[in-house]
PDB file of C-alpha atoms in Angstrom:
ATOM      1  CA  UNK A 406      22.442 -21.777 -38.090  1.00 95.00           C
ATOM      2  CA  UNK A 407      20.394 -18.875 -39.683  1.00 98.00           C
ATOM      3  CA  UNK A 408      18.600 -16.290 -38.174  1.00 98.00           C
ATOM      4  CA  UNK A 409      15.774 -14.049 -39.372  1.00 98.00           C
ATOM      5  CA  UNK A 410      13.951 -11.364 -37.847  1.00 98.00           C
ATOM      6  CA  UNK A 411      10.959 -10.747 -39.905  1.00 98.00           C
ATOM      7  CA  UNK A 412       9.623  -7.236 -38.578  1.00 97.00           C
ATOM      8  CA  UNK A 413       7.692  -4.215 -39.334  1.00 97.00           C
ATOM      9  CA  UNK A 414       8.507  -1.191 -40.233  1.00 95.00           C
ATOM     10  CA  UNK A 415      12.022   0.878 -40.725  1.00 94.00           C
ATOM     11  CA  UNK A 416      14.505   2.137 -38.150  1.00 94.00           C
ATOM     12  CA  UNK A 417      14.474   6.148 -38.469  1.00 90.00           C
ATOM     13  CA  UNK A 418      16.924   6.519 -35.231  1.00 95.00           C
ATOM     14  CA  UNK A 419      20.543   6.691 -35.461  1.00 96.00           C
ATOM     15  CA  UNK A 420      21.446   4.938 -32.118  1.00 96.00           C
ATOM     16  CA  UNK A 421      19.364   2.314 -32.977  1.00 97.00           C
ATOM     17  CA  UNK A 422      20.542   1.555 -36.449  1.00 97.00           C
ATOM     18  CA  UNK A 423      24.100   2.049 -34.902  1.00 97.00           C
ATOM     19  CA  UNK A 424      23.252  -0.626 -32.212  1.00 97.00           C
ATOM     20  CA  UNK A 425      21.589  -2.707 -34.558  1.00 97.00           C
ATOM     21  CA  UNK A 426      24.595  -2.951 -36.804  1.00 97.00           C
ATOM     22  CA  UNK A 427      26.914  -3.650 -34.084  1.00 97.00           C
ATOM     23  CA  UNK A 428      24.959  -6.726 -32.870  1.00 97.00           C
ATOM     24  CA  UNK A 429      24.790  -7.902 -36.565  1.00 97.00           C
ATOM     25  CA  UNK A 430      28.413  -7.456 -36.651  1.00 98.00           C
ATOM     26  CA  UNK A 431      28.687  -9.711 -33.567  1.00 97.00           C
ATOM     27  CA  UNK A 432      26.410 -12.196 -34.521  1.00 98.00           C
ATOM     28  CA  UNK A 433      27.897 -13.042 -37.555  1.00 97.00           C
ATOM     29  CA  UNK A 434      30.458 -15.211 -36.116  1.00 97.00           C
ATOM     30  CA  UNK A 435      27.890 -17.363 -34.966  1.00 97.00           C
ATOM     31  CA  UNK A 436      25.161 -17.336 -37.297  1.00 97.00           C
ATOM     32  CA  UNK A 437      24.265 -16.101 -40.370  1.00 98.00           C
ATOM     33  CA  UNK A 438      21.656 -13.219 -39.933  1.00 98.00           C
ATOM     34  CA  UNK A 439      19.329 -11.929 -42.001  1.00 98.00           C
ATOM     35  CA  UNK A 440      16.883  -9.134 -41.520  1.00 98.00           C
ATOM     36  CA  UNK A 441      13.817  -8.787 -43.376  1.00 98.00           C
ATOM     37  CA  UNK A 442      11.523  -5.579 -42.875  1.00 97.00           C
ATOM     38  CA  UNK A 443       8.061  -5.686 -44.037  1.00 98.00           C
ATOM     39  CA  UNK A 444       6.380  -2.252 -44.421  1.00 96.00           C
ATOM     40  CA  UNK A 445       4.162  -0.837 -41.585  1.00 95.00           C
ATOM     41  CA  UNK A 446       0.764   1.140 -42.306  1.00 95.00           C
ATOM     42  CA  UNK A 447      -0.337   4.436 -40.941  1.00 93.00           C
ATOM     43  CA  UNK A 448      -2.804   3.460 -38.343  1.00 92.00           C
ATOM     44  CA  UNK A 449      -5.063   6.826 -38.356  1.00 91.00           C
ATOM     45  CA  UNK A 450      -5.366   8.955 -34.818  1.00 92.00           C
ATOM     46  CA  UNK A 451      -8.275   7.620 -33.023  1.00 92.00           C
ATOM     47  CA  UNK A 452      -8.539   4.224 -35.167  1.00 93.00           C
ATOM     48  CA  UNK A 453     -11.394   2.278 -34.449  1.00 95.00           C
ATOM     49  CA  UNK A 454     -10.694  -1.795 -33.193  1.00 95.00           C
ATOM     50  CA  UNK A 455     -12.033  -2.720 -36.544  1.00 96.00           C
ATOM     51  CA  UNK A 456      -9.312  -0.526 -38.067  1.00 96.00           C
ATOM     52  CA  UNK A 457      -6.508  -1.427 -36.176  1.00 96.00           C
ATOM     53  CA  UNK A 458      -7.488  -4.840 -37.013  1.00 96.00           C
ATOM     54  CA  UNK A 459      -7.325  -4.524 -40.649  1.00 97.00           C
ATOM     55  CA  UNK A 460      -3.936  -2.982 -40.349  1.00 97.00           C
ATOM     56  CA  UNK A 461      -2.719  -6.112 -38.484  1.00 97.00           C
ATOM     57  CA  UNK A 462      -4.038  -8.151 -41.124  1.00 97.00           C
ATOM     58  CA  UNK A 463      -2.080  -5.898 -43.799  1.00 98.00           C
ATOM     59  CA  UNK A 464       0.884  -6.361 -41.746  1.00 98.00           C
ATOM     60  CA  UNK A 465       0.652  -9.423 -41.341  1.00 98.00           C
ATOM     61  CA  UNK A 466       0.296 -10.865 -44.329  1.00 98.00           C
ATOM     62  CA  UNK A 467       3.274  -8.979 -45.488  1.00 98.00           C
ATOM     63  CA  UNK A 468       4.924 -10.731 -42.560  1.00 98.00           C
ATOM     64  CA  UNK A 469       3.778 -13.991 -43.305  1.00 98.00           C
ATOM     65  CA  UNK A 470       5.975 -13.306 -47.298  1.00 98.00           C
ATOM     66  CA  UNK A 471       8.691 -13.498 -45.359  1.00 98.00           C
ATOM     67  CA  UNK A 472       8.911 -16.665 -43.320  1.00 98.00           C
ATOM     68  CA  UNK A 473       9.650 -19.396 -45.397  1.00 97.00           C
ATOM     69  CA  UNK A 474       7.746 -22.882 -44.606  1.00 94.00           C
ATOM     70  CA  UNK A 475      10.388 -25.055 -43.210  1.00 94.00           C
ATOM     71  CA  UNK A 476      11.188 -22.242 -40.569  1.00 97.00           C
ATOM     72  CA  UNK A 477      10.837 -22.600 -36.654  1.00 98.00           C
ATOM     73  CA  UNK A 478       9.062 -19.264 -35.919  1.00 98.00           C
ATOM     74  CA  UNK A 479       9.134 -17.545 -32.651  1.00 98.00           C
ATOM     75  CA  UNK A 480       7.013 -14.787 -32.704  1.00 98.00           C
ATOM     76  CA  UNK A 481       7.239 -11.900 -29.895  1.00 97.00           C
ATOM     77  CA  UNK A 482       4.258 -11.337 -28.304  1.00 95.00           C
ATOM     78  CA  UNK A 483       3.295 -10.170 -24.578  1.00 92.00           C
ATOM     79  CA  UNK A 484       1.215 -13.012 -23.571  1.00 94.00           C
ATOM     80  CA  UNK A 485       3.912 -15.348 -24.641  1.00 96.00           C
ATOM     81  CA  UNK A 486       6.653 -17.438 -22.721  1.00 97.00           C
ATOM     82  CA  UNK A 487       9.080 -15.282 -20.384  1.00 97.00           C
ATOM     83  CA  UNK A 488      12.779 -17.206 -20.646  1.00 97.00           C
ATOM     84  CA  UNK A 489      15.712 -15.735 -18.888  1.00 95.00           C
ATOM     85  CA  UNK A 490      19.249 -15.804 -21.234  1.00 94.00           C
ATOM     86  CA  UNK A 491      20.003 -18.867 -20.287  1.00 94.00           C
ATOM     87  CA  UNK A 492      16.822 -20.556 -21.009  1.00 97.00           C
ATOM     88  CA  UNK A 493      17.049 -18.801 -24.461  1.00 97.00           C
ATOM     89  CA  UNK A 494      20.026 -20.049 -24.988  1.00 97.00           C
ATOM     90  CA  UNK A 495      19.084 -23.339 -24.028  1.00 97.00           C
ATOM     91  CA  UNK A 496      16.490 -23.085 -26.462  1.00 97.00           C
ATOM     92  CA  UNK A 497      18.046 -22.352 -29.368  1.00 97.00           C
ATOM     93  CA  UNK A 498      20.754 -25.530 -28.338  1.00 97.00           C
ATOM     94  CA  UNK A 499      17.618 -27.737 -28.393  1.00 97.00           C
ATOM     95  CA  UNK A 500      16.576 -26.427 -31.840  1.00 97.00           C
ATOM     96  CA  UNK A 501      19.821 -26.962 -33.397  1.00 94.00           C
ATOM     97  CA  UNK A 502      20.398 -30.295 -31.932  1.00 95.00           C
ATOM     98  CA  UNK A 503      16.492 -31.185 -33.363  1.00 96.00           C
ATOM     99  CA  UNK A 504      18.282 -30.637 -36.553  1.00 95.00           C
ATOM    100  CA  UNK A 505      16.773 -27.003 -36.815  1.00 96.00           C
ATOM    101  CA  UNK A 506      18.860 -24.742 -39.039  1.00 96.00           C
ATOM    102  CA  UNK A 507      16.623 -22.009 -39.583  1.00 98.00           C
ATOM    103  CA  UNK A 508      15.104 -19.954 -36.870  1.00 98.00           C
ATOM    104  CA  UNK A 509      12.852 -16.657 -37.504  1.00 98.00           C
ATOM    105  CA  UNK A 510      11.968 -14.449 -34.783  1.00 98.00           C
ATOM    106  CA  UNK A 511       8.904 -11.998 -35.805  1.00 98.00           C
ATOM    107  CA  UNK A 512       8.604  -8.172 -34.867  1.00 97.00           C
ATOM    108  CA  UNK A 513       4.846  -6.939 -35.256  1.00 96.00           C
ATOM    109  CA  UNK A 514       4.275  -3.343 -35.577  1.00 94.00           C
ATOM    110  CA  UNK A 515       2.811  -0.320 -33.324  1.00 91.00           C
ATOM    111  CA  UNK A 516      -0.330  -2.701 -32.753  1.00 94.00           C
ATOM    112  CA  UNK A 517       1.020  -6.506 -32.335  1.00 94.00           C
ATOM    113  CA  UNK A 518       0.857  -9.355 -34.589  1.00 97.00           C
ATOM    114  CA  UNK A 519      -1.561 -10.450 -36.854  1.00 97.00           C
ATOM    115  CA  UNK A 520      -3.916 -13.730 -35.474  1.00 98.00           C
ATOM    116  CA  UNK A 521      -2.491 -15.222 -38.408  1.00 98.00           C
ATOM    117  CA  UNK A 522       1.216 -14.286 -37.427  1.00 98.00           C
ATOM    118  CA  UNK A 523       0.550 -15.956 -34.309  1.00 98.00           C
ATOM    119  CA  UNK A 524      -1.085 -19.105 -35.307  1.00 98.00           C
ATOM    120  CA  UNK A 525       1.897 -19.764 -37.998  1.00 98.00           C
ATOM    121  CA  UNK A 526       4.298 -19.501 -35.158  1.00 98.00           C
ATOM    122  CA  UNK A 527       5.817 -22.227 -33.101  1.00 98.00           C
ATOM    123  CA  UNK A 528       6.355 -20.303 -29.866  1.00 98.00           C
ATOM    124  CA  UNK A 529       5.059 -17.371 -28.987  1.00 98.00           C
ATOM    125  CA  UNK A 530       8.175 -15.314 -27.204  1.00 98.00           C
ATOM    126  CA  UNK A 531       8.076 -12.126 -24.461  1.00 97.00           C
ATOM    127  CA  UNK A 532      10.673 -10.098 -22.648  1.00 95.00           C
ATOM    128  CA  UNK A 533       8.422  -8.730 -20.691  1.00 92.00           C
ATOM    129  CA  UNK A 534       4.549  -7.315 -19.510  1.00 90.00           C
ATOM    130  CA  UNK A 535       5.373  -4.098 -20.241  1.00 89.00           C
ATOM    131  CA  UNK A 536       5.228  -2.739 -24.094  1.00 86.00           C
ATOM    132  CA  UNK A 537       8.495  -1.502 -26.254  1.00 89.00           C
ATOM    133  CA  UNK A 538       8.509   0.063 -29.443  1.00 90.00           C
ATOM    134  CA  UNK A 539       9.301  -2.271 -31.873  1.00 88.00           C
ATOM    135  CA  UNK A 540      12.047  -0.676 -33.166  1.00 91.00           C
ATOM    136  CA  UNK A 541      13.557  -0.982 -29.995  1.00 95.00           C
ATOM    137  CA  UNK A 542      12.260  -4.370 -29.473  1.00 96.00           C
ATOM    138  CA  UNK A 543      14.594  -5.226 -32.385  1.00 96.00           C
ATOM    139  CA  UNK A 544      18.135  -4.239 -30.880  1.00 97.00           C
ATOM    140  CA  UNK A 545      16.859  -5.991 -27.645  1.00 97.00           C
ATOM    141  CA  UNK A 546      16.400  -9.410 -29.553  1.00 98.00           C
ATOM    142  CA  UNK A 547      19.578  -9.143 -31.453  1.00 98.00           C
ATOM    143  CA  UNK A 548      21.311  -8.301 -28.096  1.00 97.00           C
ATOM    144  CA  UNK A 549      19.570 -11.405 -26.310  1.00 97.00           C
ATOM    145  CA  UNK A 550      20.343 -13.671 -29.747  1.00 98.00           C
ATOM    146  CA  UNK A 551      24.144 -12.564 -29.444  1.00 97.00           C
ATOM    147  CA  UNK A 552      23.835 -13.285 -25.664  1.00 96.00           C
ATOM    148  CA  UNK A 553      22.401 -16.059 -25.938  1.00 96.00           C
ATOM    149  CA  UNK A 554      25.348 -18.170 -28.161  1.00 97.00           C
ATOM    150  CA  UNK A 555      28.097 -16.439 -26.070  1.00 96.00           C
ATOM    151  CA  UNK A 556      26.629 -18.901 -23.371  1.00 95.00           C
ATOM    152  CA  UNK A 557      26.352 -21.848 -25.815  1.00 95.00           C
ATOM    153  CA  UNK A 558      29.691 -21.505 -26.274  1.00 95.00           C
ATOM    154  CA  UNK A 559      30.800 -20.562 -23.244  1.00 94.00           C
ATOM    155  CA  UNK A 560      32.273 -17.009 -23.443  1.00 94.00           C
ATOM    156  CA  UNK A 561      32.237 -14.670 -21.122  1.00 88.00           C
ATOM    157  CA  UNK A 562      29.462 -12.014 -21.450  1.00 77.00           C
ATOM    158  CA  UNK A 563      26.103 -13.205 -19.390  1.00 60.00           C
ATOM    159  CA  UNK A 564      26.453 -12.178 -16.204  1.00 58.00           C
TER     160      UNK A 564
END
């Protein structure tokens, strides 16, 4: 199985690139992980709707560069499906046994996804109604990822 997140931006914070790392580390006994970063764009204070819509777009198409075509994408977006971990786990079983091999989970920037982020993907994902910097959003999915195949193959961690 592969994983990719495809998000924007860079992490600046230690503790996050620290936590990132270790759930890499983790991961790759399961899967092989990849992450892709696609640059973000300054949106300007006080940025008008059609602004902040343009710099969607710009993300977004850098976004879309990364996701290759036979990919199942699961983008992360608040008005998407809430799963618990073992429904995401469950999840990602039913890909695999579908004969899915590559799975690519998509980080938006400061302002969301792109319409044409979301239309590309084949769920639409969220952890939650409340909003998370991406960056953190990022150590969160690897954490539910790693979480998710110590259930599939039933190791202690989930509880």
């Amino acid at each position: 199985m592969k994983i990719t997140i495809a998000c924007v931006g860079k992490i600046k914070e230690k503790y996050l690139t620290a936590g990132i790392a270790e759930y890499s580390k983790r991961l790759s006994r399961y899967c092989t992980l990849q992450i892709l970063e696609a640059a973000d764009e300054k949106t300007p204070e006080g940025a008008s709707a059609a602004e902040e819509d343009a710099i969607r777009e710009k993300e977004g198409d850098r976004l879309l560069k990364l996701i290759p075509d036979n990919a199942f994408v699961i983008a992360l977006a608040i008005d998407g499906e809430m799963l618990d971990s073992i429904e995401l786990s469950e999840r990602i079983s039913s890909l695999t046994v579908r004969g899915i091999s590559h799975i690519v989970f998509v980080i938006g920037g400061s302002l969301g996804l792109s319409p044409q982020v979301l239309q590309r993907a084949d769920r639409k994902l969220s952890f939650s109604k409340m909003t998370f910097p991406h960056q953190l959003m990022r150590m969160i999915l690897l954490e539910q990822i790693y979480r998710s195949f110590r259930i599939l193959h039933h190791e202690p961690y989930h509880k």
